[in-house]
PDB file of C-alpha atoms in Angstrom:
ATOM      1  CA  UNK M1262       0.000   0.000   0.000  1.00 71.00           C
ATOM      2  CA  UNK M1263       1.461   2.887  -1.285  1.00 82.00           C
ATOM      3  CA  UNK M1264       1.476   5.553   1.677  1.00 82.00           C
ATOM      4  CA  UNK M1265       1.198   9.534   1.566  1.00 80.00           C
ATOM      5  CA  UNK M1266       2.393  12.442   4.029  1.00 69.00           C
ATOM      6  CA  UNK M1267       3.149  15.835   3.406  1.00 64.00           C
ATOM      7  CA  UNK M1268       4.928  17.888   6.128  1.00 61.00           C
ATOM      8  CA  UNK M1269       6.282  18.023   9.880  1.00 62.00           C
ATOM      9  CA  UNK M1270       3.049  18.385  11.550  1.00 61.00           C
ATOM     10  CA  UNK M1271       0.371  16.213   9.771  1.00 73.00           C
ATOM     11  CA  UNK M1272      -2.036  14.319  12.052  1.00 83.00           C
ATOM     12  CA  UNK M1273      -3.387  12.720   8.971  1.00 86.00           C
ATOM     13  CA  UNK M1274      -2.378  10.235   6.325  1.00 86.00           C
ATOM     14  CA  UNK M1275      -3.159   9.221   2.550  1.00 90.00           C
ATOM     15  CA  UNK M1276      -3.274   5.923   1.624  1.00 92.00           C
ATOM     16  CA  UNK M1277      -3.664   4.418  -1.872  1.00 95.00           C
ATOM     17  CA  UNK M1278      -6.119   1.792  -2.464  1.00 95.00           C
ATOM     18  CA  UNK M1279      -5.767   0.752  -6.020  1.00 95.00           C
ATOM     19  CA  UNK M1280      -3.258  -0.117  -8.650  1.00 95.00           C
ATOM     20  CA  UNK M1281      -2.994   2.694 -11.695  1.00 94.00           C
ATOM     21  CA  UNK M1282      -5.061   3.064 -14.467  1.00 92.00           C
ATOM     22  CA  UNK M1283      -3.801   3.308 -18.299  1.00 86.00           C
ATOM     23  CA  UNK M1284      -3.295   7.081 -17.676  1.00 87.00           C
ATOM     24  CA  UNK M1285      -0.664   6.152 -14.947  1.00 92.00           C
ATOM     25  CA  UNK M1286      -2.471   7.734 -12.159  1.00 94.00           C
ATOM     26  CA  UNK M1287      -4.387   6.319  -9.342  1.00 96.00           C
ATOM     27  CA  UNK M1288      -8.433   6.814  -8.383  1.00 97.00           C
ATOM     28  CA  UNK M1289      -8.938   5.774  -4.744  1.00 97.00           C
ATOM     29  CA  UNK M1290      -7.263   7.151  -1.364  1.00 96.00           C
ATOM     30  CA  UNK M1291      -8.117   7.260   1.642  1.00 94.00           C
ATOM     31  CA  UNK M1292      -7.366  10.148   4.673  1.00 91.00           C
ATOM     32  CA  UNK M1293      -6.998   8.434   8.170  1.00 88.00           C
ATOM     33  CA  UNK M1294      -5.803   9.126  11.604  1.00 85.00           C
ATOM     34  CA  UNK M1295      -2.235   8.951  12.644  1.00 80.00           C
ATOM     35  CA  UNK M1296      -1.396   7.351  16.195  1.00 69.00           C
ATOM     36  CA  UNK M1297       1.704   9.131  17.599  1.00 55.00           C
ATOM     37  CA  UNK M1298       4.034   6.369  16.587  1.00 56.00           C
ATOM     38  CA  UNK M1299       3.290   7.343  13.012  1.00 50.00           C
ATOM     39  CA  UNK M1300       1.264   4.353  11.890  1.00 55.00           C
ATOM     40  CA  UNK M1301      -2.475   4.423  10.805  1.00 51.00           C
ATOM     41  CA  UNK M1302      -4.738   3.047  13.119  1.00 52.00           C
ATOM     42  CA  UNK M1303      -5.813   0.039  12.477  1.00 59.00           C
ATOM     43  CA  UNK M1304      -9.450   0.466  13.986  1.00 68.00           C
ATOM     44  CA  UNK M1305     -11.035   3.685  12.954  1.00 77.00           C
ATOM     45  CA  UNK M1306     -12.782   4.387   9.966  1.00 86.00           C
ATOM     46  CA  UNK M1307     -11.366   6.297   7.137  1.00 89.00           C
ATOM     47  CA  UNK M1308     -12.143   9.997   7.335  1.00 92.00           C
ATOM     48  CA  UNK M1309     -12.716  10.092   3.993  1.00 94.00           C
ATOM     49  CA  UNK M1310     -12.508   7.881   1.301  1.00 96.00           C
ATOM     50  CA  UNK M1311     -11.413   9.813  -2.763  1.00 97.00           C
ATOM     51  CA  UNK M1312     -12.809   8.252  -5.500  1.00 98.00           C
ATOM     52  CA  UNK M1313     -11.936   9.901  -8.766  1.00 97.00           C
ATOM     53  CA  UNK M1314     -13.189   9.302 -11.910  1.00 96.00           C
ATOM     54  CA  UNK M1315     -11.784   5.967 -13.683  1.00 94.00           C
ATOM     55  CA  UNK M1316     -11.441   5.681 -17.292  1.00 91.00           C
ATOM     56  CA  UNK M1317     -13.059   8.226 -19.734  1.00 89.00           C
ATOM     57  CA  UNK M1318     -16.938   9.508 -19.367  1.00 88.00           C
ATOM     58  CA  UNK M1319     -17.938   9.222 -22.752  1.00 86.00           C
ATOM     59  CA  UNK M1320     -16.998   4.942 -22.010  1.00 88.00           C
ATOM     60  CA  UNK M1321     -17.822   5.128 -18.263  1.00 91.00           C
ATOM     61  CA  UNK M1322     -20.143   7.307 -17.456  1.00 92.00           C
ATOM     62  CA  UNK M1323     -19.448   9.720 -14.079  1.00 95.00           C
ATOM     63  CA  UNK M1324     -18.263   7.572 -11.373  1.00 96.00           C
ATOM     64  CA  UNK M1325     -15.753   9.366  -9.641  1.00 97.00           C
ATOM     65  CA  UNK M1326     -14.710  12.939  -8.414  1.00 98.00           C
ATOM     66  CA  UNK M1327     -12.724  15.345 -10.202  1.00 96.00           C
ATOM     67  CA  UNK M1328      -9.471  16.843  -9.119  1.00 96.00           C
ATOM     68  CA  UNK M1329     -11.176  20.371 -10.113  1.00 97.00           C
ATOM     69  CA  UNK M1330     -13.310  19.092  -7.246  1.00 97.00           C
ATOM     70  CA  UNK M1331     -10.907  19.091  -4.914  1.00 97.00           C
ATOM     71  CA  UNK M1332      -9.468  21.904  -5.393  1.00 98.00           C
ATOM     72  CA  UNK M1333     -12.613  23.953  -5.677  1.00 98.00           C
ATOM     73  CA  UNK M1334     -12.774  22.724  -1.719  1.00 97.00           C
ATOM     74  CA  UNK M1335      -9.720  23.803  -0.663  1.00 97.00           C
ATOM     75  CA  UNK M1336     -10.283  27.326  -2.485  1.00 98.00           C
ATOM     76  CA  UNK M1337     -13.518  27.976  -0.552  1.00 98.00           C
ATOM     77  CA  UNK M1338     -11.631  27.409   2.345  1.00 96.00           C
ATOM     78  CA  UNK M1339      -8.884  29.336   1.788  1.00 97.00           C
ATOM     79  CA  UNK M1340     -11.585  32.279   0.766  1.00 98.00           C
ATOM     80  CA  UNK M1341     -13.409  31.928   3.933  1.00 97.00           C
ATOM     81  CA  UNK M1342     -10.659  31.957   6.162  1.00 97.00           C
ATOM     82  CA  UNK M1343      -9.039  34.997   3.933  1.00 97.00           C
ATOM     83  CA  UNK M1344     -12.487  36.261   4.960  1.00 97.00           C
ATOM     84  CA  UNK M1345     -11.960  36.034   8.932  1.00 96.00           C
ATOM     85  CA  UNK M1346      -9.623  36.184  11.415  1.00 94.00           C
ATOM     86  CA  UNK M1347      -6.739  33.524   9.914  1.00 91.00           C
ATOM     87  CA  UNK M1348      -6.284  35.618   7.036  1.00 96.00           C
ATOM     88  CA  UNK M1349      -2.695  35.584   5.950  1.00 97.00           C
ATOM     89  CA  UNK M1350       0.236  36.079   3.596  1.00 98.00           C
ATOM     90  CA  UNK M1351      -0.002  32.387   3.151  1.00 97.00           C
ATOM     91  CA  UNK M1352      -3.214  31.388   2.691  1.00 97.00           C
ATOM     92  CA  UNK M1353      -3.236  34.222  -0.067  1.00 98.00           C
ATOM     93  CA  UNK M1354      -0.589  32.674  -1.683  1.00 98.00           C
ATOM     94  CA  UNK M1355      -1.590  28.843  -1.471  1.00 97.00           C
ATOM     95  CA  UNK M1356      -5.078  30.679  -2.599  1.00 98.00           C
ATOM     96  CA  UNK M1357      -3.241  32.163  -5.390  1.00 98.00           C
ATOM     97  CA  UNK M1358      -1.659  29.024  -6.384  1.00 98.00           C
ATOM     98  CA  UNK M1359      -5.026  26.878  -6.538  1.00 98.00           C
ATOM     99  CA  UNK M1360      -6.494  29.266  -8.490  1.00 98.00           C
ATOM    100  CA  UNK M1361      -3.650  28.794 -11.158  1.00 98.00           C
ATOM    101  CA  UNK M1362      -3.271  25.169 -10.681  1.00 98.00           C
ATOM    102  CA  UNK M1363      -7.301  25.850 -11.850  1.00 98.00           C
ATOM    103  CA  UNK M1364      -6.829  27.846 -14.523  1.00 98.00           C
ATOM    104  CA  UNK M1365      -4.572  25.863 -15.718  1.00 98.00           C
ATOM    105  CA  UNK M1366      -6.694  22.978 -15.764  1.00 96.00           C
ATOM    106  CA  UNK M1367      -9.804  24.255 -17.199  1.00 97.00           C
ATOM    107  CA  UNK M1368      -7.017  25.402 -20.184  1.00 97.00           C
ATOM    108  CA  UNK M1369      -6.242  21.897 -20.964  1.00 94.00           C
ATOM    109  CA  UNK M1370     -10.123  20.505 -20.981  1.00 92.00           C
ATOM    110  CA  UNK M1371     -10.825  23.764 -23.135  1.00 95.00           C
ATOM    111  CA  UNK M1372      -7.943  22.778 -25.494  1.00 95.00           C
ATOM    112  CA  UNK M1373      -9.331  18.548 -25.107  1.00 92.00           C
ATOM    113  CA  UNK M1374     -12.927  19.915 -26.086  1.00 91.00           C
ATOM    114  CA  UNK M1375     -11.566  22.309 -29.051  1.00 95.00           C
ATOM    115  CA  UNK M1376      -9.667  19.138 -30.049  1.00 94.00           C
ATOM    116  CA  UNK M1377     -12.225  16.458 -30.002  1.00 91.00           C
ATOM    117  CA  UNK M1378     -10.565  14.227 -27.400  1.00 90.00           C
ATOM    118  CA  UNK M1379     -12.293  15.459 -24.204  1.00 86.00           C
ATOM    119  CA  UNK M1380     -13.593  12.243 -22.635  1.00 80.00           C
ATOM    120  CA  UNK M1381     -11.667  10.114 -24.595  1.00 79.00           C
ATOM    121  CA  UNK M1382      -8.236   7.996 -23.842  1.00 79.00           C
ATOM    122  CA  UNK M1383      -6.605  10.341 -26.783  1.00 83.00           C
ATOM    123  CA  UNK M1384      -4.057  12.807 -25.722  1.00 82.00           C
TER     124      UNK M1384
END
C-alpha cells in the first residue's frame, strides 16, 4: 500500500487503495488518523474515502470525483478563512496558487474539447 504524508506536523495520512489506471495515475485514497508512533490506526474508519473518476466519461459514465473538485474545496476554504480572522500572507498565496493550478486545468479541458478528445483515452 502505497502511503502519503506531506509535512512536519500532519495528524493525517493518505493511503492508496488501487493499482494505476492506463493514464498512470491512481483513483482511490483514503485520509486516516495517525497514532503518535506514526502508523495508521488500524481500527477507525477512514475519514474520507477519494474516488476519482476511472477511465473516460464518454466509455464510463461519471463515477468518480474530479481533481477540479478538490481543489474547488480547498479554495472555498482558503476564501473563507481569507475572509476572517486567519487571514494571511499564506493562505493568499496557497489561494493564489489553486487558483492557477485551476486555470490551468480548465485550459487543458478547453484545449481537449476544441480538439475532439475530451472524454476520450486520446491525448
Amino acid at each position: 500500500m502505497i502511503k502519503l504524508q506531506a509535512g512536519q506536523h500532519r495528524f493525517t495520512i493518505v493511503h492508496v487503495l488501487d493499482e494505476p489506471g492506463a493514464g498512470g495515475a491512481y483513483h482511490e485514497y483514503e485520509v486516516k488518523n495517525v497514532a503518535p508512533n506514526d502508523t495508521a490506526t488500524s481500527k477507525e474508519a477512514p475519514y474520507a474515502v477519494v474516488k476519482f473518476q476511472k477511465g473516460p466519461v464518454t466509455e464510463s459514465g461519471v463515477n468518480g470525483i474530479f481533481m477540479e473538485d478538490l481543489l474547488q474545496i480547498c479554495r472555498h476554504r482558503l476564501q473563507c478563512f481569507q475572509a476572517g480572522s486567519f487571514a494571511c500572507r499564506e493562505n493568499a498565496l496557497a489561494l493564489t496558487k489553486i487558483e492557477e493550478a485551476l486555470h490551468w486545468l480548465d485550459h487543458r479541458t478547453k484545449d481537449r474539447q476544441a480538439r475532439n478528445v475530451e472524454g476520450t483515452m486520446e491525448k
